[in-house]
Amino acid sequence: MALSVGLMLPLGAAPALAVGPEPSATPPTAELAEDPSAAAVAPELHSYSPEIVYDSYFNELTLRGSNLSGVYEIRANDYTLGNFEVVSDGEITLPLYPYDATTEPVITISVVSAAGTSNALTIPITKRIRSTPIFNLTITYGQTAEITGDTSAMLAESWWPLLVLGEEVFSVDSLEEGIASVSLAAASFDAGEYEGTFQQPVPARAATGDTTAAIAGGLFTVLKAPTAIVLDTKSAEFSGSVTAQYGTIPSGQLDLKNVTSGAVQSVEIGTDGSFSFPGVTAGNDSWQLSYAGDTNHIATSLAVNPVVPPTTPDTKKPLPATGATAFDPALIAVPLGALLLGGTLLLRSALRSTRS
């Protein structure tokens, strides 16, 4: 005798497995409950078929075992499955919807009858994935990234793909005319190269034979950011900050070398990129500030020359002596302001003195 039972939970209540209608609390039928053999011996599961594939359609699963006639409930990963059919004392069929095989790599199934609960049968889930590479993209550390790829050869647009970048998985932000797009915040990835693909599960009933072969992903490259050492011009000491091209904060050590004596001092850069060498001033020596860089930032250096006191030019040179035979402009040195205000008068006076 074949027994059909309809049991299902709401989709939101079972993220790992799709289920049938709200399960009934009704015990086995009176006919089965009156059968001493069915009530006395707990069911057993021996095997299953076919292979279970991760997809968004169902897999028609057949469970084989013994004492299955009285089964009124099936449990899988602590959820109740529905729409199963007890075909015989040794066989049960049911549709299975493994929506979330990423977090549930196996399904553990057991069946329940009035006589008790069966042993657990562990069913691995095979993943079939269709993928397409991302468009190659190169950014500098600290820049935002817009990663795109042509997914038009995949399934219908209602089946949104996921971006797999290195070991990270991201939801697609938009999918327009077959082009999938994902926005990554600045500094989401350290400098380096990452292979990226957009992936989508292939429905088992839509696939024949072997699955589509995996293809190489596109490259997402993050370059190290250029850096600069900025001195605080308001301080006589060596203090300031190490900055990066797109506003990220370098880390690590900064060296200050006295080129004149060869002595070297080192400090750790602060969490805000600042540094300070207390009590050290430029003076009359030559100095070299050097930053070695870190995982995401390029090394840089800054030379500091000796401090030379400014000189004030002498603007009170005498006019040419009486009797000079020629006019020499170099002999007339006056401040620029004086030349602009009274230059004509001074020039005429000098010319008259050369003619006397």
mmCIF file of C-alpha atoms in Angstrom:
data_model
loop_
_atom_site.group_PDB
_atom_site.id
_atom_site.type_symbol
_atom_site.label_atom_id
_atom_site.label_comp_id
_atom_site.label_asym_id
_atom_site.label_seq_id
_atom_site.Cartn_x
_atom_site.Cartn_y
_atom_site.Cartn_z
ATOM 1 C CA MET A 1 0.000 0.000 0.000
ATOM 2 C CA ALA A 2 1.362 3.453 -0.918
ATOM 3 C CA LEU A 3 0.947 6.283 1.580
ATOM 4 C CA SER A 4 1.325 9.961 0.584
ATOM 5 C CA VAL A 5 1.888 12.591 3.259
ATOM 6 C CA GLY A 6 2.113 16.339 2.633
ATOM 7 C CA LEU A 7 4.436 18.159 5.104
ATOM 8 C CA MET A 8 6.059 21.528 4.454
ATOM 9 C CA LEU A 9 7.381 24.569 6.378
ATOM 10 C CA PRO A 10 7.413 28.161 5.068
ATOM 11 C CA LEU A 11 10.485 28.872 2.950
ATOM 12 C CA GLY A 12 11.778 31.472 5.411
ATOM 13 C CA ALA A 13 11.697 28.944 8.231
ATOM 14 C CA ALA A 14 14.068 26.522 6.514
ATOM 15 C CA PRO A 15 16.905 28.390 4.741
ATOM 16 C CA ALA A 16 18.901 25.222 4.123
ATOM 17 C CA LEU A 17 16.162 23.087 2.691
ATOM 18 C CA ALA A 18 12.874 23.815 0.941
ATOM 19 C CA VAL A 19 9.966 22.006 2.451
ATOM 20 C CA GLY A 20 6.296 21.247 1.848
ATOM 21 C CA PRO A 21 3.143 22.556 3.549
ATOM 22 C CA GLU A 22 2.833 23.065 7.300
ATOM 23 C CA PRO A 23 3.417 19.594 8.845
ATOM 24 C CA SER A 24 0.487 17.868 10.461
ATOM 25 C CA ALA A 25 0.671 16.655 14.027
ATOM 26 C CA THR A 26 -1.617 13.738 13.064
ATOM 27 C CA PRO A 27 -0.098 10.386 14.083
ATOM 28 C CA PRO A 28 -0.020 7.397 11.708
ATOM 29 C CA THR A 29 -3.316 6.302 10.252
ATOM 30 C CA ALA A 30 -5.427 3.982 12.343
ATOM 31 C CA GLU A 31 -4.852 1.180 9.862
ATOM 32 C CA LEU A 32 -1.070 1.385 10.297
ATOM 33 C CA ALA A 33 -1.240 1.938 14.038
ATOM 34 C CA GLU A 34 -3.251 -1.273 14.434
ATOM 35 C CA ASP A 35 -0.576 -3.246 12.578
ATOM 36 C CA PRO A 36 1.581 -4.797 15.369
ATOM 37 C CA SER A 37 4.575 -5.327 13.091
ATOM 38 C CA ALA A 38 4.621 -1.678 11.957
ATOM 39 C CA ALA A 39 4.375 -0.356 15.507
ATOM 40 C CA ALA A 40 6.861 -2.751 17.013
ATOM 41 C CA VAL A 41 9.903 -2.328 14.716
ATOM 42 C CA ALA A 42 11.593 1.029 14.117
ATOM 43 C CA PRO A 43 12.320 1.935 10.496
ATOM 44 C CA GLU A 44 15.801 1.609 9.030
ATOM 45 C CA LEU A 45 17.462 3.447 6.122
ATOM 46 C CA HIS A 46 19.990 1.608 3.990
ATOM 47 C CA SER A 47 20.661 3.708 0.852
ATOM 48 C CA TYR A 48 19.482 6.490 -1.429
ATOM 49 C CA SER A 49 19.592 7.539 -5.095
ATOM 50 C CA PRO A 50 20.394 9.476 -7.182
ATOM 51 C CA GLU A 51 23.206 11.952 -6.527
ATOM 52 C CA ILE A 52 21.924 15.183 -4.927
ATOM 53 C CA VAL A 53 22.883 18.351 -6.774
ATOM 54 C CA TYR A 54 22.918 21.902 -5.409
ATOM 55 C CA ASP A 55 20.349 23.861 -7.400
ATOM 56 C CA SER A 56 17.161 25.831 -7.077
ATOM 57 C CA TYR A 57 14.954 23.103 -8.542
ATOM 58 C CA PHE A 58 14.146 19.854 -6.769
ATOM 59 C CA ASN A 59 15.964 16.547 -6.844
ATOM 60 C CA GLU A 60 13.753 13.448 -6.898
ATOM 61 C CA LEU A 61 15.196 11.429 -4.042
ATOM 62 C CA THR A 62 14.523 7.760 -3.325
ATOM 63 C CA LEU A 63 15.193 6.384 0.157
ATOM 64 C CA ARG A 64 15.539 2.606 0.574
ATOM 65 C CA GLY A 65 15.356 0.635 3.790
ATOM 66 C CA SER A 66 13.036 -1.539 5.861
ATOM 67 C CA ASN A 67 9.957 -1.084 8.054
ATOM 68 C CA LEU A 68 9.106 2.139 6.185
ATOM 69 C CA SER A 69 5.354 1.547 5.845
ATOM 70 C CA GLY A 70 4.508 3.396 9.038
ATOM 71 C CA VAL A 71 6.655 6.479 8.365
ATOM 72 C CA TYR A 72 4.750 9.727 8.903
ATOM 73 C CA GLU A 73 7.625 12.235 9.130
ATOM 74 C CA ILE A 74 11.004 12.826 7.484
ATOM 75 C CA ARG A 75 13.675 14.995 9.060
ATOM 76 C CA ALA A 76 16.645 16.510 7.249
ATOM 77 C CA ASN A 77 19.198 18.677 9.061
ATOM 78 C CA ASP A 78 16.639 19.299 11.826
ATOM 79 C CA TYR A 79 13.969 20.407 9.343
ATOM 80 C CA THR A 80 10.830 18.553 8.380
ATOM 81 C CA LEU A 81 10.523 17.561 4.727
ATOM 82 C CA GLY A 82 7.177 17.178 2.990
ATOM 83 C CA ASN A 83 5.402 15.814 -0.072
ATOM 84 C CA PHE A 84 6.999 12.401 0.365
ATOM 85 C CA GLU A 85 5.397 9.145 -0.725
ATOM 86 C CA VAL A 86 5.722 5.801 1.038
ATOM 87 C CA VAL A 87 5.885 3.540 -1.993
ATOM 88 C CA SER A 88 6.388 0.303 -0.103
ATOM 89 C CA ASP A 89 7.778 -1.076 3.126
ATOM 90 C CA GLY A 90 11.233 -0.688 1.621
ATOM 91 C CA GLU A 91 11.017 2.552 -0.383
ATOM 92 C CA ILE A 92 10.083 6.219 0.030
ATOM 93 C CA THR A 93 10.320 8.938 -2.635
ATOM 94 C CA LEU A 94 10.405 12.708 -2.079
ATOM 95 C CA PRO A 95 11.480 15.926 -3.814
ATOM 96 C CA LEU A 96 14.436 17.655 -2.165
ATOM 97 C CA TYR A 97 15.368 21.339 -2.512
ATOM 98 C CA PRO A 98 18.893 21.955 -1.160
ATOM 99 C CA TYR A 99 18.876 25.754 -1.531
ATOM 100 C CA ASP A 100 21.849 26.435 0.685
ATOM 101 C CA ALA A 101 24.493 23.866 -0.090
ATOM 102 C CA THR A 102 27.242 26.417 0.594
ATOM 103 C CA THR A 103 26.549 26.333 4.320
ATOM 104 C CA GLU A 104 25.083 22.816 4.356
ATOM 105 C CA PRO A 105 27.537 20.593 2.427
ATOM 106 C CA VAL A 106 25.659 17.447 3.490
ATOM 107 C CA ILE A 107 22.062 16.518 4.308
ATOM 108 C CA THR A 108 21.417 14.142 7.188
ATOM 109 C CA ILE A 109 18.064 12.374 6.789
ATOM 110 C CA SER A 110 16.074 10.191 9.175
ATOM 111 C CA VAL A 111 12.462 8.977 9.138
ATOM 112 C CA VAL A 112 9.932 8.677 11.960
ATOM 113 C CA SER A 113 7.164 6.155 12.560
ATOM 114 C CA ALA A 114 5.108 5.188 15.592
ATOM 115 C CA ALA A 115 7.796 2.624 16.416
ATOM 116 C CA GLY A 116 10.546 5.235 16.628
ATOM 117 C CA THR A 117 13.140 7.135 14.596
ATOM 118 C CA SER A 118 15.428 5.487 12.083
ATOM 119 C CA ASN A 119 19.162 5.704 11.804
ATOM 120 C CA ALA A 120 20.571 8.841 10.102
ATOM 121 C CA LEU A 121 21.564 8.654 6.449
ATOM 122 C CA THR A 122 24.176 11.225 5.388
ATOM 123 C CA ILE A 123 23.819 12.496 1.811
ATOM 124 C CA PRO A 124 26.589 14.699 0.346
ATOM 125 C CA ILE A 125 25.593 17.510 -2.019
ATOM 126 C CA THR A 126 27.380 17.877 -5.342
ATOM 127 C CA LYS A 127 27.789 21.456 -6.553
ATOM 128 C CA ARG A 128 27.444 22.237 -10.235
ATOM 129 C CA ILE A 129 28.540 25.741 -11.026
ATOM 130 C CA ARG A 130 28.479 27.815 -14.193
ATOM 131 C CA SER A 131 30.970 30.682 -14.104
ATOM 132 C CA THR A 132 32.266 33.601 -16.148
ATOM 133 C CA PRO A 133 35.370 35.725 -15.435
ATOM 134 C CA ILE A 134 35.250 39.272 -14.173
ATOM 135 C CA PHE A 135 36.584 42.027 -16.392
ATOM 136 C CA ASN A 136 40.237 42.553 -15.458
ATOM 137 C CA LEU A 137 40.549 45.484 -13.091
ATOM 138 C CA THR A 138 43.511 47.284 -11.532
ATOM 139 C CA ILE A 139 43.177 49.812 -8.715
ATOM 140 C CA THR A 140 45.480 51.387 -6.138
ATOM 141 C CA TYR A 141 45.022 50.502 -2.492
ATOM 142 C CA GLY A 142 42.539 52.973 -1.040
ATOM 143 C CA GLN A 143 40.473 53.312 -4.218
ATOM 144 C CA THR A 144 36.929 52.004 -4.478
ATOM 145 C CA ALA A 145 36.373 49.236 -7.023
ATOM 146 C CA GLU A 146 33.510 48.509 -9.394
ATOM 147 C CA ILE A 147 33.869 44.878 -10.484
ATOM 148 C CA THR A 148 31.848 43.796 -13.490
ATOM 149 C CA GLY A 149 31.446 40.764 -15.710
ATOM 150 C CA ASP A 150 29.341 39.596 -18.652
ATOM 151 C CA THR A 151 26.893 37.032 -17.306
ATOM 152 C CA SER A 152 24.564 37.091 -20.326
ATOM 153 C CA ALA A 153 25.528 33.505 -21.226
ATOM 154 C CA MET A 154 24.308 32.271 -17.854
ATOM 155 C CA LEU A 155 20.741 31.526 -16.860
ATOM 156 C CA ALA A 156 17.804 33.917 -16.771
ATOM 157 C CA GLU A 157 18.452 37.265 -15.076
ATOM 158 C CA SER A 158 16.157 36.255 -12.237
ATOM 159 C CA TRP A 159 18.939 33.877 -11.222
ATOM 160 C CA TRP A 160 21.376 36.423 -9.876
ATOM 161 C CA PRO A 161 24.982 35.263 -9.782
ATOM 162 C CA LEU A 162 27.478 35.717 -6.969
ATOM 163 C CA LEU A 163 30.939 37.287 -7.237
ATOM 164 C CA VAL A 164 33.679 34.969 -5.998
ATOM 165 C CA LEU A 165 36.862 36.965 -5.468
ATOM 166 C CA GLY A 166 39.744 35.009 -3.993
ATOM 167 C CA GLU A 167 38.158 33.346 -0.974
ATOM 168 C CA GLU A 168 35.455 35.987 -0.529
ATOM 169 C CA VAL A 169 31.882 35.830 -1.865
ATOM 170 C CA PHE A 170 29.796 38.951 -2.594
ATOM 171 C CA SER A 171 26.209 39.553 -3.624
ATOM 172 C CA VAL A 172 25.663 41.256 -6.973
ATOM 173 C CA ASP A 173 24.569 44.912 -6.674
ATOM 174 C CA SER A 174 23.064 45.227 -10.127
ATOM 175 C CA LEU A 175 22.452 43.136 -13.239
ATOM 176 C CA GLU A 176 21.609 45.084 -16.383
ATOM 177 C CA GLU A 177 21.688 43.754 -19.952
ATOM 178 C CA GLY A 178 23.708 40.765 -18.822
ATOM 179 C CA ILE A 179 26.429 42.814 -17.085
ATOM 180 C CA ALA A 180 26.728 42.044 -13.373
ATOM 181 C CA SER A 181 28.263 44.668 -11.100
ATOM 182 C CA VAL A 182 29.589 44.667 -7.535
ATOM 183 C CA SER A 183 30.927 47.717 -5.652
ATOM 184 C CA LEU A 184 33.763 47.156 -3.188
ATOM 185 C CA ALA A 185 34.587 49.733 -0.528
ATOM 186 C CA ALA A 186 38.053 51.270 -0.490
ATOM 187 C CA ALA A 187 40.769 49.121 1.119
ATOM 188 C CA SER A 188 38.572 45.990 1.089
ATOM 189 C CA PHE A 189 41.506 43.946 -0.198
ATOM 190 C CA ASP A 190 45.226 44.142 0.533
ATOM 191 C CA ALA A 191 47.602 44.803 -2.326
ATOM 192 C CA GLY A 192 47.978 41.739 -4.537
ATOM 193 C CA GLU A 193 46.252 39.784 -7.319
ATOM 194 C CA TYR A 194 42.934 37.971 -6.940
ATOM 195 C CA GLU A 195 41.179 35.688 -9.414
ATOM 196 C CA GLY A 196 37.518 36.560 -9.776
ATOM 197 C CA THR A 197 34.480 34.912 -11.345
ATOM 198 C CA PHE A 198 30.741 35.395 -11.323
ATOM 199 C CA GLN A 199 29.163 32.039 -10.479
ATOM 200 C CA GLN A 200 25.688 30.582 -10.731
ATOM 201 C CA PRO A 201 24.312 27.160 -9.815
ATOM 202 C CA VAL A 202 23.220 24.970 -12.699
ATOM 203 C CA PRO A 203 19.810 23.293 -12.203
ATOM 204 C CA ALA A 204 20.140 19.521 -12.124
ATOM 205 C CA ARG A 205 17.159 18.900 -14.395
ATOM 206 C CA ALA A 206 18.502 21.419 -16.925
ATOM 207 C CA ALA A 207 21.904 19.750 -17.131
ATOM 208 C CA THR A 208 22.733 16.680 -19.162
ATOM 209 C CA GLY A 209 25.944 14.773 -18.701
ATOM 210 C CA ASP A 210 28.931 16.466 -17.188
ATOM 211 C CA THR A 211 28.752 19.995 -15.858
ATOM 212 C CA THR A 212 30.298 22.990 -17.582
ATOM 213 C CA ALA A 213 34.058 22.945 -17.060
ATOM 214 C CA ALA A 214 35.448 25.556 -14.715
ATOM 215 C CA ILE A 215 37.054 28.496 -16.491
ATOM 216 C CA ALA A 216 39.874 30.771 -15.431
ATOM 217 C CA GLY A 217 38.781 33.938 -13.668
ATOM 218 C CA GLY A 218 39.691 37.501 -14.496
ATOM 219 C CA LEU A 219 42.307 39.281 -12.404
ATOM 220 C CA PHE A 220 41.505 41.888 -9.799
ATOM 221 C CA THR A 221 44.793 43.641 -9.001
ATOM 222 C CA VAL A 222 45.367 45.980 -6.063
ATOM 223 C CA LEU A 223 48.568 48.030 -6.314
ATOM 224 C CA LYS A 224 50.476 49.438 -3.356
ATOM 225 C CA ALA A 225 49.707 53.104 -2.701
ATOM 226 C CA PRO A 226 52.403 55.789 -3.194
ATOM 227 C CA THR A 227 53.358 57.593 0.013
ATOM 228 C CA ALA A 228 54.951 60.894 1.057
ATOM 229 C CA ILE A 229 56.612 62.243 4.215
ATOM 230 C CA VAL A 230 55.272 65.624 5.302
ATOM 231 C CA LEU A 231 57.160 67.678 7.893
ATOM 232 C CA ASP A 232 55.414 70.030 10.297
ATOM 233 C CA THR A 233 56.749 73.473 9.258
ATOM 234 C CA LYS A 234 55.555 75.048 12.518
ATOM 235 C CA SER A 235 57.812 72.841 14.640
ATOM 236 C CA ALA A 236 61.584 73.076 14.919
ATOM 237 C CA GLU A 237 61.717 69.356 15.693
ATOM 238 C CA PHE A 238 61.357 66.513 13.229
ATOM 239 C CA SER A 239 57.642 65.750 13.398
ATOM 240 C CA GLY A 240 54.884 65.343 10.845
ATOM 241 C CA SER A 241 53.064 62.492 9.132
ATOM 242 C CA VAL A 242 53.382 59.803 6.458
ATOM 243 C CA THR A 243 50.515 60.110 3.976
ATOM 244 C CA ALA A 244 49.193 57.854 1.203
ATOM 245 C CA GLN A 245 47.752 58.644 -2.226
ATOM 246 C CA TYR A 246 44.114 57.866 -1.457
ATOM 247 C CA GLY A 247 43.996 58.692 2.229
ATOM 248 C CA THR A 248 44.803 55.319 3.749
ATOM 249 C CA ILE A 249 47.163 55.307 6.745
ATOM 250 C CA PRO A 250 50.613 53.754 6.344
ATOM 251 C CA SER A 251 52.032 51.699 9.192
ATOM 252 C CA GLY A 252 55.481 50.591 10.242
ATOM 253 C CA GLN A 253 58.764 52.297 11.043
ATOM 254 C CA LEU A 254 60.283 55.629 10.082
ATOM 255 C CA ASP A 255 64.076 56.150 10.175
ATOM 256 C CA LEU A 256 65.860 59.481 10.659
ATOM 257 C CA LYS A 257 69.505 59.498 9.606
ATOM 258 C CA ASN A 258 71.997 62.267 10.320
ATOM 259 C CA VAL A 259 73.898 62.231 7.038
ATOM 260 C CA THR A 260 76.706 64.284 8.583
ATOM 261 C CA SER A 261 77.394 61.893 11.477
ATOM 262 C CA GLY A 262 75.787 58.699 10.175
ATOM 263 C CA ALA A 263 73.641 58.242 13.301
ATOM 264 C CA VAL A 264 70.173 56.702 12.798
ATOM 265 C CA GLN A 265 67.053 56.951 14.975
ATOM 266 C CA SER A 266 63.760 55.095 14.430
ATOM 267 C CA VAL A 267 60.145 55.539 15.571
ATOM 268 C CA GLU A 268 56.888 53.711 14.923
ATOM 269 C CA ILE A 269 54.317 55.609 12.885
ATOM 270 C CA GLY A 270 51.168 56.360 14.884
ATOM 271 C CA THR A 271 47.739 54.949 14.080
ATOM 272 C CA ASP A 272 46.919 58.290 12.421
ATOM 273 C CA GLY A 273 50.136 58.272 10.368
ATOM 274 C CA SER A 274 51.937 60.816 12.570
ATOM 275 C CA PHE A 275 55.525 60.652 13.806
ATOM 276 C CA SER A 276 57.842 62.681 16.062
ATOM 277 C CA PHE A 277 61.524 62.714 16.983
ATOM 278 C CA PRO A 278 61.441 64.778 20.208
ATOM 279 C CA GLY A 279 64.372 67.093 20.761
ATOM 280 C CA VAL A 280 65.880 66.597 17.288
ATOM 281 C CA THR A 281 66.170 69.720 15.119
ATOM 282 C CA ALA A 282 67.692 70.252 11.700
ATOM 283 C CA GLY A 283 70.512 72.656 12.670
ATOM 284 C CA ASN A 284 73.469 72.751 10.309
ATOM 285 C CA ASP A 285 73.468 69.000 9.479
ATOM 286 C CA SER A 286 72.009 67.119 6.526
ATOM 287 C CA TRP A 287 69.251 64.604 7.327
ATOM 288 C CA GLN A 288 67.411 61.742 5.574
ATOM 289 C CA LEU A 289 63.926 60.541 6.566
ATOM 290 C CA SER A 290 63.117 57.047 5.234
ATOM 291 C CA TYR A 291 59.903 55.010 5.320
ATOM 292 C CA ALA A 292 60.265 51.293 4.450
ATOM 293 C CA GLY A 293 56.635 50.778 3.391
ATOM 294 C CA ASP A 294 54.199 48.030 4.435
ATOM 295 C CA THR A 295 51.844 45.486 2.877
ATOM 296 C CA ASN A 296 49.834 48.169 1.096
ATOM 297 C CA HIS A 297 52.151 51.185 0.877
ATOM 298 C CA ILE A 298 55.286 51.974 -1.130
ATOM 299 C CA ALA A 299 58.517 53.073 0.555
ATOM 300 C CA THR A 300 59.512 56.746 0.372
ATOM 301 C CA SER A 301 62.182 59.138 1.683
ATOM 302 C CA LEU A 302 62.769 62.843 2.253
ATOM 303 C CA ALA A 303 66.079 64.757 2.336
ATOM 304 C CA VAL A 304 66.401 67.712 4.720
ATOM 305 C CA ASN A 305 69.220 70.190 3.954
ATOM 306 C CA PRO A 306 71.109 72.252 6.569
ATOM 307 C CA VAL A 307 69.455 75.430 7.806
ATOM 308 C CA VAL A 308 71.330 78.420 6.300
ATOM 309 C CA PRO A 309 70.601 81.866 7.822
ATOM 310 C CA PRO A 310 69.182 84.242 5.205
ATOM 311 C CA THR A 311 71.345 87.181 4.045
ATOM 312 C CA THR A 312 70.100 90.747 3.506
ATOM 313 C CA PRO A 313 71.547 92.401 0.360
ATOM 314 C CA ASP A 314 73.197 95.859 0.730
ATOM 315 C CA THR A 315 70.963 98.320 -1.101
ATOM 316 C CA LYS A 316 72.997 101.454 -0.347
ATOM 317 C CA LYS A 317 75.691 101.328 -3.001
ATOM 318 C CA PRO A 318 77.104 104.761 -4.150
ATOM 319 C CA LEU A 319 76.193 106.366 -7.442
ATOM 320 C CA PRO A 320 78.906 106.621 -10.116
ATOM 321 C CA ALA A 321 81.657 109.105 -9.382
ATOM 322 C CA THR A 322 81.808 112.473 -11.158
ATOM 323 C CA GLY A 323 83.568 112.218 -14.464
ATOM 324 C CA ALA A 324 82.466 108.709 -15.333
ATOM 325 C CA THR A 325 82.434 108.183 -19.080
ATOM 326 C CA ALA A 326 79.583 105.706 -19.333
ATOM 327 C CA PHE A 327 76.344 104.734 -17.568
ATOM 328 C CA ASP A 328 76.569 101.401 -15.765
ATOM 329 C CA PRO A 329 73.137 100.162 -14.483
ATOM 330 C CA ALA A 330 74.884 97.699 -12.204
ATOM 331 C CA LEU A 331 76.236 100.568 -10.151
ATOM 332 C CA ILE A 332 72.690 101.719 -9.285
ATOM 333 C CA ALA A 333 71.281 99.290 -6.706
ATOM 334 C CA VAL A 334 68.104 100.368 -4.919
ATOM 335 C CA PRO A 335 65.239 98.486 -3.405
ATOM 336 C CA LEU A 336 62.483 97.475 -5.816
ATOM 337 C CA GLY A 337 59.942 99.685 -4.042
ATOM 338 C CA ALA A 338 62.154 102.754 -4.275
ATOM 339 C CA LEU A 339 62.787 102.141 -7.955
ATOM 340 C CA LEU A 340 59.093 101.941 -8.659
ATOM 341 C CA LEU A 341 58.247 105.103 -6.705
ATOM 342 C CA GLY A 342 61.160 107.391 -7.518
ATOM 343 C CA GLY A 343 63.111 105.551 -10.129
ATOM 344 C CA THR A 344 62.768 108.274 -12.755
ATOM 345 C CA LEU A 345 64.241 110.917 -10.470
ATOM 346 C CA LEU A 346 67.156 108.718 -9.419
ATOM 347 C CA LEU A 347 67.914 107.734 -12.980
ATOM 348 C CA ARG A 348 67.994 111.340 -14.208
ATOM 349 C CA SER A 349 70.288 112.325 -11.328
ATOM 350 C CA ALA A 350 72.688 109.578 -12.231
ATOM 351 C CA LEU A 351 72.707 110.486 -15.894
ATOM 352 C CA ARG A 352 73.478 114.138 -15.099
ATOM 353 C CA SER A 353 76.431 113.105 -12.953
ATOM 354 C CA THR A 354 77.968 111.140 -15.823
ATOM 355 C CA ARG A 355 77.848 114.130 -18.137
ATOM 356 C CA SER A 356 79.483 116.679 -15.798
#
